[in-house]
């Protein structure tokens, strides 16, 4: 089983609403995680993607990427706070992209986690509509042992 | 059918993921809307409520309260941006409370909607854990005709 498939199984088992959302792992290249979800299950009253589903997919893309980066069964990751801007409606399937922050920020985070058993990091994710950035998400995540 | 039941039906029909989330309308007194969702369907890998579900319920409580306040079939409501702080884990069923803003802010919003066919308003919602505020949500919503 690939790491991406393992992630999908982990979502379904540990965060069961991901199955109802229809979350799929689309791509993972070691630096970037792409998750998708079908519009049909996540549609709102205007026929576009529901804000709550867009936020959930963004959160999961960040959480998933951090999980793949740490690959540490003794570490847990939680979200501390976030903000999100819905700049355009998403009219097709949902696709959230989260990329790792720069190497310095990542090294600082891992060092703090090793030393103190607890560290925080800021991650961003975007969702597009028809090639344009539609939703911008930023969140602070905390890892602890 | 009560207004609160009508709201629940509207959620299920127009935003189908609300059925998977298990969203229920608990209370509406004209000033405050309370929504709930069972922990079981919205649990995360740590046995507490998933951040994405908490955000979705907060968004729906604000959206629903505004819908009940306007009761205008020609108006649509969308979320523009929001921020959320997860101060404590939610270890039981989810319960989001949104109350209307002060009378002046509400009157300004309604006047703008009448005059320009478009207006924005800021709403807040909270979710508690065992009597303590656990999640604080703030969002800007836009209504248009």
mmCIF file of C-alpha atoms in Angstrom:
data_model
loop_
_atom_site.group_PDB
_atom_site.id
_atom_site.type_symbol
_atom_site.label_atom_id
_atom_site.label_comp_id
_atom_site.label_asym_id
_atom_site.label_seq_id
_atom_site.Cartn_x
_atom_site.Cartn_y
_atom_site.Cartn_z
ATOM 1 C CA UNK A 1 0.000 0.000 0.000
ATOM 2 C CA UNK A 2 1.401 3.417 -0.945
ATOM 3 C CA UNK A 3 1.749 6.163 1.638
ATOM 4 C CA UNK A 4 -1.074 8.059 -0.044
ATOM 5 C CA UNK A 5 -3.390 5.034 0.172
ATOM 6 C CA UNK A 6 -2.357 4.532 3.791
ATOM 7 C CA UNK A 7 -3.349 8.138 4.455
ATOM 8 C CA UNK A 8 -6.763 7.601 2.842
ATOM 9 C CA UNK A 9 -7.366 4.511 5.002
ATOM 10 C CA UNK A 10 -6.280 6.443 8.080
ATOM 11 C CA UNK A 11 -8.757 9.217 7.280
ATOM 12 C CA UNK A 12 -11.650 6.780 6.795
ATOM 13 C CA UNK A 13 -10.862 4.832 9.932
ATOM 14 C CA UNK A 14 -9.970 7.637 12.330
ATOM 15 C CA UNK A 15 -12.022 10.579 11.003
ATOM 16 C CA UNK A 16 -15.145 8.834 9.651
ATOM 17 C CA UNK A 17 -16.803 11.967 8.230
ATOM 18 C CA UNK A 18 -14.065 11.915 5.543
ATOM 19 C CA UNK A 19 -15.892 8.986 3.953
ATOM 20 C CA UNK A 20 -19.153 10.977 3.727
ATOM 21 C CA UNK A 21 -17.211 13.938 2.307
ATOM 22 C CA UNK A 22 -15.753 11.579 -0.321
ATOM 23 C CA UNK A 23 -12.151 12.567 0.428
ATOM 24 C CA UNK A 24 -9.559 11.060 -1.914
ATOM 25 C CA UNK A 25 -5.783 11.382 -1.899
ATOM 26 C CA UNK A 26 -4.888 12.570 -5.405
ATOM 27 C CA UNK A 27 -1.165 13.299 -5.254
ATOM 28 C CA UNK A 28 1.714 13.244 -2.832
ATOM 29 C CA UNK A 29 5.275 13.932 -3.963
ATOM 30 C CA UNK A 30 6.971 14.432 -0.601
ATOM 31 C CA UNK A 31 6.445 18.193 -0.683
ATOM 32 C CA UNK A 32 2.808 18.654 -1.605
ATOM 33 C CA UNK A 33 -0.417 16.807 -0.805
ATOM 34 C CA UNK A 34 -3.507 17.114 -2.994
ATOM 35 C CA UNK A 35 -6.893 15.922 -1.732
ATOM 36 C CA UNK A 36 -10.163 15.884 -3.660
ATOM 37 C CA UNK A 37 -13.858 15.491 -2.887
ATOM 38 C CA UNK A 38 -16.800 15.336 -5.321
ATOM 39 C CA UNK A 39 -19.006 18.430 -5.667
ATOM 40 C CA UNK A 40 -22.201 16.324 -5.511
ATOM 41 C CA UNK A 41 -21.904 15.403 -1.846
ATOM 42 C CA UNK A 42 -20.526 18.798 -0.890
ATOM 43 C CA UNK A 43 -22.872 21.071 -2.777
ATOM 44 C CA UNK A 44 -24.681 24.028 -1.201
ATOM 45 C CA UNK A 45 -27.983 25.786 -1.897
ATOM 46 C CA UNK A 46 -26.421 27.665 -4.834
ATOM 47 C CA UNK A 47 -25.008 24.596 -6.583
ATOM 48 C CA UNK A 48 -21.419 25.397 -5.573
ATOM 49 C CA UNK A 49 -19.187 23.874 -2.886
ATOM 50 C CA UNK A 50 -20.354 24.303 0.723
ATOM 51 C CA UNK A 51 -17.971 26.453 2.808
ATOM 52 C CA UNK A 52 -17.812 23.901 5.607
ATOM 53 C CA UNK A 53 -16.688 21.188 3.177
ATOM 54 C CA UNK A 54 -14.051 23.481 1.641
ATOM 55 C CA UNK A 55 -12.679 24.249 5.095
ATOM 56 C CA UNK A 56 -12.713 20.570 6.112
ATOM 57 C CA UNK A 57 -10.781 19.548 2.978
ATOM 58 C CA UNK A 58 -8.222 22.313 3.526
ATOM 59 C CA UNK A 59 -7.741 21.249 7.166
ATOM 60 C CA UNK A 60 -7.313 17.610 6.090
ATOM 61 C CA UNK A 61 -4.756 18.501 3.396
ATOM 62 C CA UNK A 62 -2.592 20.284 6.001
ATOM 63 C CA UNK A 63 -3.109 17.649 8.651
ATOM 64 C CA UNK A 64 -2.362 14.863 6.148
ATOM 65 C CA UNK A 65 0.784 16.507 4.807
ATOM 66 C CA UNK A 66 2.151 16.980 8.322
ATOM 67 C CA UNK A 67 1.330 13.361 9.164
ATOM 68 C CA UNK A 68 3.179 12.177 6.045
ATOM 69 C CA UNK A 69 6.138 14.438 6.856
ATOM 70 C CA UNK A 70 6.477 13.273 10.467
ATOM 71 C CA UNK A 71 5.584 9.582 9.959
ATOM 72 C CA UNK A 72 5.796 9.173 13.692
ATOM 73 C CA UNK A 73 3.237 6.873 15.348
ATOM 74 C CA UNK A 74 3.952 8.562 18.707
ATOM 75 C CA UNK A 75 3.100 12.089 17.497
ATOM 76 C CA UNK A 76 -0.366 13.546 17.339
ATOM 77 C CA UNK A 77 -1.381 16.574 15.307
ATOM 78 C CA UNK A 78 -4.230 18.965 16.059
ATOM 79 C CA UNK A 79 -5.403 22.249 14.611
ATOM 80 C CA UNK A 80 -5.121 25.277 16.928
ATOM 81 C CA UNK A 81 -6.669 28.079 14.882
ATOM 82 C CA UNK A 82 -7.262 28.984 11.261
ATOM 83 C CA UNK A 83 -8.626 31.557 8.881
ATOM 84 C CA UNK A 84 -10.111 31.071 5.449
ATOM 85 C CA UNK A 85 -11.135 33.373 2.627
ATOM 86 C CA UNK A 86 -13.757 32.327 0.081
ATOM 87 C CA UNK A 87 -12.780 34.575 -2.822
ATOM 88 C CA UNK A 88 -14.723 32.796 -5.586
ATOM 89 C CA UNK A 89 -17.301 29.997 -5.582
ATOM 90 C CA UNK A 90 -15.978 26.510 -6.386
ATOM 91 C CA UNK A 91 -18.248 25.165 -9.104
ATOM 92 C CA UNK A 92 -16.649 21.774 -9.731
ATOM 93 C CA UNK A 93 -15.127 18.996 -7.648
ATOM 94 C CA UNK A 94 -13.161 20.202 -4.632
ATOM 95 C CA UNK A 95 -9.369 19.970 -4.737
ATOM 96 C CA UNK A 96 -7.232 21.176 -1.842
ATOM 97 C CA UNK A 97 -3.475 21.624 -2.228
ATOM 98 C CA UNK A 98 -1.147 21.968 0.749
ATOM 99 C CA UNK A 99 2.612 22.389 0.328
ATOM 100 C CA UNK A 100 5.257 22.205 3.033
ATOM 101 C CA UNK A 101 6.614 25.545 4.301
ATOM 102 C CA UNK A 102 10.247 26.507 3.630
ATOM 103 C CA UNK A 103 13.014 24.256 4.945
ATOM 104 C CA UNK A 104 13.952 26.599 7.831
ATOM 105 C CA UNK A 105 10.433 26.724 9.264
ATOM 106 C CA UNK A 106 10.140 22.962 8.943
ATOM 107 C CA UNK A 107 13.511 22.330 10.624
ATOM 108 C CA UNK A 108 12.621 24.681 13.509
ATOM 109 C CA UNK A 109 9.319 22.850 13.970
ATOM 110 C CA UNK A 110 10.923 19.400 14.010
ATOM 111 C CA UNK A 111 13.680 20.516 16.385
ATOM 112 C CA UNK A 112 11.120 21.941 18.830
ATOM 113 C CA UNK A 113 9.078 18.732 18.644
ATOM 114 C CA UNK A 114 12.181 16.644 19.374
ATOM 115 C CA UNK A 115 13.373 18.855 22.230
ATOM 116 C CA UNK A 116 10.147 19.796 23.938
ATOM 117 C CA UNK A 117 7.740 17.099 22.744
ATOM 118 C CA UNK A 118 5.483 19.840 21.400
ATOM 119 C CA UNK A 119 5.718 22.289 18.483
ATOM 120 C CA UNK A 120 3.536 24.440 16.281
ATOM 121 C CA UNK A 121 3.687 25.265 12.606
ATOM 122 C CA UNK A 122 1.712 27.422 10.202
ATOM 123 C CA UNK A 123 0.507 25.824 6.972
ATOM 124 C CA UNK A 124 -1.458 27.152 4.026
ATOM 125 C CA UNK A 125 -3.732 25.419 1.536
ATOM 126 C CA UNK A 126 -5.600 26.602 -1.531
ATOM 127 C CA UNK A 127 -8.570 25.350 -3.520
ATOM 128 C CA UNK A 128 -9.062 26.402 -7.102
ATOM 129 C CA UNK A 129 -12.001 26.957 -9.408
ATOM 130 C CA UNK A 130 -11.339 26.638 -13.109
ATOM 131 C CA UNK A 131 -7.637 27.404 -12.749
ATOM 132 C CA UNK A 132 -8.059 30.372 -10.416
ATOM 133 C CA UNK A 133 -7.373 30.410 -6.674
ATOM 134 C CA UNK A 134 -10.830 30.356 -5.123
ATOM 135 C CA UNK A 135 -10.254 29.590 -1.439
ATOM 136 C CA UNK A 136 -7.227 30.526 0.660
ATOM 137 C CA UNK A 137 -6.732 28.744 3.987
ATOM 138 C CA UNK A 138 -4.106 29.354 6.680
ATOM 139 C CA UNK A 139 -3.924 27.365 9.876
ATOM 140 C CA UNK A 140 -1.712 26.772 12.915
ATOM 141 C CA UNK A 141 -1.177 23.107 13.686
ATOM 142 C CA UNK A 142 0.309 21.653 16.858
ATOM 143 C CA UNK A 143 2.166 18.346 17.040
ATOM 144 C CA UNK A 144 2.856 16.674 20.380
ATOM 145 C CA UNK A 145 4.248 13.396 21.669
ATOM 146 C CA UNK B 1 -43.921 22.656 10.457
ATOM 147 C CA UNK B 2 -42.013 24.986 12.776
ATOM 148 C CA UNK B 3 -39.433 27.384 11.404
ATOM 149 C CA UNK B 4 -36.695 25.318 13.039
ATOM 150 C CA UNK B 5 -37.935 22.125 11.353
ATOM 151 C CA UNK B 6 -38.192 24.005 8.061
ATOM 152 C CA UNK B 7 -34.542 25.019 8.507
ATOM 153 C CA UNK B 8 -33.509 21.406 9.123
ATOM 154 C CA UNK B 9 -35.328 20.261 5.965
ATOM 155 C CA UNK B 10 -33.695 23.075 4.000
ATOM 156 C CA UNK B 11 -30.256 21.985 5.212
ATOM 157 C CA UNK B 12 -30.842 18.342 4.250
ATOM 158 C CA UNK B 13 -32.244 19.201 0.849
ATOM 159 C CA UNK B 14 -29.922 22.018 -0.208
ATOM 160 C CA UNK B 15 -26.670 21.163 1.618
ATOM 161 C CA UNK B 16 -26.740 17.344 1.652
ATOM 162 C CA UNK B 17 -23.546 16.890 3.708
ATOM 163 C CA UNK B 18 -25.564 18.215 6.694
ATOM 164 C CA UNK B 19 -27.350 14.847 6.793
ATOM 165 C CA UNK B 20 -24.021 12.977 7.054
ATOM 166 C CA UNK B 21 -22.870 15.411 9.741
ATOM 167 C CA UNK B 22 -26.117 14.653 11.626
ATOM 168 C CA UNK B 23 -27.045 18.333 11.987
ATOM 169 C CA UNK B 24 -30.132 18.997 14.129
ATOM 170 C CA UNK B 25 -31.829 22.266 14.957
ATOM 171 C CA UNK B 26 -32.015 22.345 18.767
ATOM 172 C CA UNK B 27 -33.354 25.804 19.609
ATOM 173 C CA UNK B 28 -34.430 28.996 17.922
ATOM 174 C CA UNK B 29 -35.978 31.842 19.888
ATOM 175 C CA UNK B 30 -35.802 34.632 17.306
ATOM 176 C CA UNK B 31 -32.419 35.835 18.573
ATOM 177 C CA UNK B 32 -30.308 32.727 18.868
ATOM 178 C CA UNK B 33 -29.971 29.504 16.881
ATOM 179 C CA UNK B 34 -28.514 26.344 18.381
ATOM 180 C CA UNK B 35 -27.456 23.440 16.154
ATOM 181 C CA UNK B 36 -26.141 20.072 17.259
ATOM 182 C CA UNK B 37 -24.363 17.095 15.700
ATOM 183 C CA UNK B 38 -23.417 13.769 17.311
ATOM 184 C CA UNK B 39 -19.773 13.209 18.240
ATOM 185 C CA UNK B 40 -19.790 9.679 16.780
ATOM 186 C CA UNK B 41 -20.002 10.773 13.139
ATOM 187 C CA UNK B 42 -17.728 13.748 13.696
ATOM 188 C CA UNK B 43 -14.982 12.193 15.743
ATOM 189 C CA UNK B 44 -11.283 12.548 14.958
ATOM 190 C CA UNK B 45 -8.215 10.372 15.543
ATOM 191 C CA UNK B 46 -8.062 11.508 19.205
ATOM 192 C CA UNK B 47 -11.682 10.697 20.032
ATOM 193 C CA UNK B 48 -12.708 14.374 20.095
ATOM 194 C CA UNK B 49 -14.621 16.437 17.542
ATOM 195 C CA UNK B 50 -12.955 16.909 14.128
ATOM 196 C CA UNK B 51 -12.027 20.556 13.421
ATOM 197 C CA UNK B 52 -13.689 20.498 10.009
ATOM 198 C CA UNK B 53 -16.982 19.365 11.534
ATOM 199 C CA UNK B 54 -16.780 22.049 14.241
ATOM 200 C CA UNK B 55 -16.188 24.707 11.602
ATOM 201 C CA UNK B 56 -19.024 23.398 9.410
ATOM 202 C CA UNK B 57 -21.495 23.452 12.310
ATOM 203 C CA UNK B 58 -20.446 26.995 13.250
ATOM 204 C CA UNK B 59 -20.876 28.155 9.626
ATOM 205 C CA UNK B 60 -24.320 26.517 9.464
ATOM 206 C CA UNK B 61 -25.458 28.116 12.741
ATOM 207 C CA UNK B 62 -24.616 31.590 11.386
ATOM 208 C CA UNK B 63 -26.009 30.885 7.942
ATOM 209 C CA UNK B 64 -29.190 29.416 9.447
ATOM 210 C CA UNK B 65 -29.746 32.289 11.853
ATOM 211 C CA UNK B 66 -29.394 34.828 9.045
ATOM 212 C CA UNK B 67 -31.773 32.818 6.868
ATOM 213 C CA UNK B 68 -34.351 32.746 9.692
ATOM 214 C CA UNK B 69 -33.882 36.480 10.306
ATOM 215 C CA UNK B 70 -34.312 37.490 6.645
ATOM 216 C CA UNK B 71 -36.987 34.930 5.683
ATOM 217 C CA UNK B 72 -36.723 36.197 2.155
ATOM 218 C CA UNK B 73 -36.935 33.622 -0.656
ATOM 219 C CA UNK B 74 -35.264 36.117 -3.023
ATOM 220 C CA UNK B 75 -32.138 36.572 -0.883
ATOM 221 C CA UNK B 76 -29.129 34.290 -0.911
ATOM 222 C CA UNK B 77 -26.509 34.111 1.797
ATOM 223 C CA UNK B 78 -22.871 33.084 1.365
ATOM 224 C CA UNK B 79 -19.829 33.088 3.587
ATOM 225 C CA UNK B 80 -17.012 35.466 2.552
ATOM 226 C CA UNK B 81 -14.254 34.751 5.103
ATOM 227 C CA UNK B 82 -13.937 33.428 8.620
ATOM 228 C CA UNK B 83 -11.548 32.632 11.421
ATOM 229 C CA UNK B 84 -11.840 30.011 14.108
ATOM 230 C CA UNK B 85 -9.952 29.233 17.294
ATOM 231 C CA UNK B 86 -9.919 25.722 18.771
ATOM 232 C CA UNK B 87 -9.154 26.536 22.408
ATOM 233 C CA UNK B 88 -10.127 23.175 23.942
ATOM 234 C CA UNK B 89 -11.090 19.818 22.475
ATOM 235 C CA UNK B 90 -14.827 19.067 22.273
ATOM 236 C CA UNK B 91 -15.269 15.653 23.887
ATOM 237 C CA UNK B 92 -19.051 15.269 23.601
ATOM 238 C CA UNK B 93 -21.744 15.988 21.030
ATOM 239 C CA UNK B 94 -21.187 19.181 19.050
ATOM 240 C CA UNK B 95 -23.412 22.169 19.840
ATOM 241 C CA UNK B 96 -22.975 25.469 17.989
ATOM 242 C CA UNK B 97 -24.654 28.637 19.235
ATOM 243 C CA UNK B 98 -25.010 31.732 17.067
ATOM 244 C CA UNK B 99 -26.735 34.887 18.362
ATOM 245 C CA UNK B 100 -27.742 37.925 16.311
ATOM 246 C CA UNK B 101 -25.458 40.963 16.553
ATOM 247 C CA UNK B 102 -26.694 44.162 18.210
ATOM 248 C CA UNK B 103 -29.761 45.915 16.786
ATOM 249 C CA UNK B 104 -27.763 48.716 15.107
ATOM 250 C CA UNK B 105 -25.530 46.346 13.147
ATOM 251 C CA UNK B 106 -28.546 44.295 12.082
ATOM 252 C CA UNK B 107 -30.512 47.391 10.990
ATOM 253 C CA UNK B 108 -27.538 48.692 8.963
ATOM 254 C CA UNK B 109 -27.201 45.303 7.271
ATOM 255 C CA UNK B 110 -30.908 45.104 6.361
ATOM 256 C CA UNK B 111 -30.963 48.700 5.094
ATOM 257 C CA UNK B 112 -27.962 48.038 2.843
ATOM 258 C CA UNK B 113 -29.572 44.866 1.523
ATOM 259 C CA UNK B 114 -32.799 46.757 0.727
ATOM 260 C CA UNK B 115 -31.045 49.705 -0.925
ATOM 261 C CA UNK B 116 -28.228 48.017 -2.790
ATOM 262 C CA UNK B 117 -29.426 44.422 -3.077
ATOM 263 C CA UNK B 118 -26.223 43.321 -1.329
ATOM 264 C CA UNK B 119 -24.893 43.625 2.226
ATOM 265 C CA UNK B 120 -22.405 42.013 4.561
ATOM 266 C CA UNK B 121 -22.517 41.264 8.250
ATOM 267 C CA UNK B 122 -20.168 39.768 10.809
ATOM 268 C CA UNK B 123 -21.481 36.946 12.993
ATOM 269 C CA UNK B 124 -19.927 34.918 15.784
ATOM 270 C CA UNK B 125 -20.658 31.425 17.025
ATOM 271 C CA UNK B 126 -19.285 29.357 19.888
ATOM 272 C CA UNK B 127 -19.133 25.659 20.706
ATOM 273 C CA UNK B 128 -18.709 24.492 24.268
ATOM 274 C CA UNK B 129 -17.145 21.540 25.999
ATOM 275 C CA UNK B 130 -18.497 20.656 29.415
ATOM 276 C CA UNK B 131 -19.729 24.186 30.079
ATOM 277 C CA UNK B 132 -16.597 25.972 28.867
ATOM 278 C CA UNK B 133 -16.213 27.827 25.574
ATOM 279 C CA UNK B 134 -14.112 25.483 23.447
ATOM 280 C CA UNK B 135 -14.324 26.867 19.899
ATOM 281 C CA UNK B 136 -14.755 30.500 18.891
ATOM 282 C CA UNK B 137 -15.843 31.261 15.314
ATOM 283 C CA UNK B 138 -16.186 34.624 13.555
ATOM 284 C CA UNK B 139 -17.313 34.976 9.979
ATOM 285 C CA UNK B 140 -18.372 37.571 7.425
ATOM 286 C CA UNK B 141 -21.529 36.633 5.561
ATOM 287 C CA UNK B 142 -22.898 38.312 2.442
ATOM 288 C CA UNK B 143 -26.565 38.432 1.508
ATOM 289 C CA UNK B 144 -27.659 39.384 -2.000
ATOM 290 C CA UNK B 145 -30.861 39.518 -4.031
#
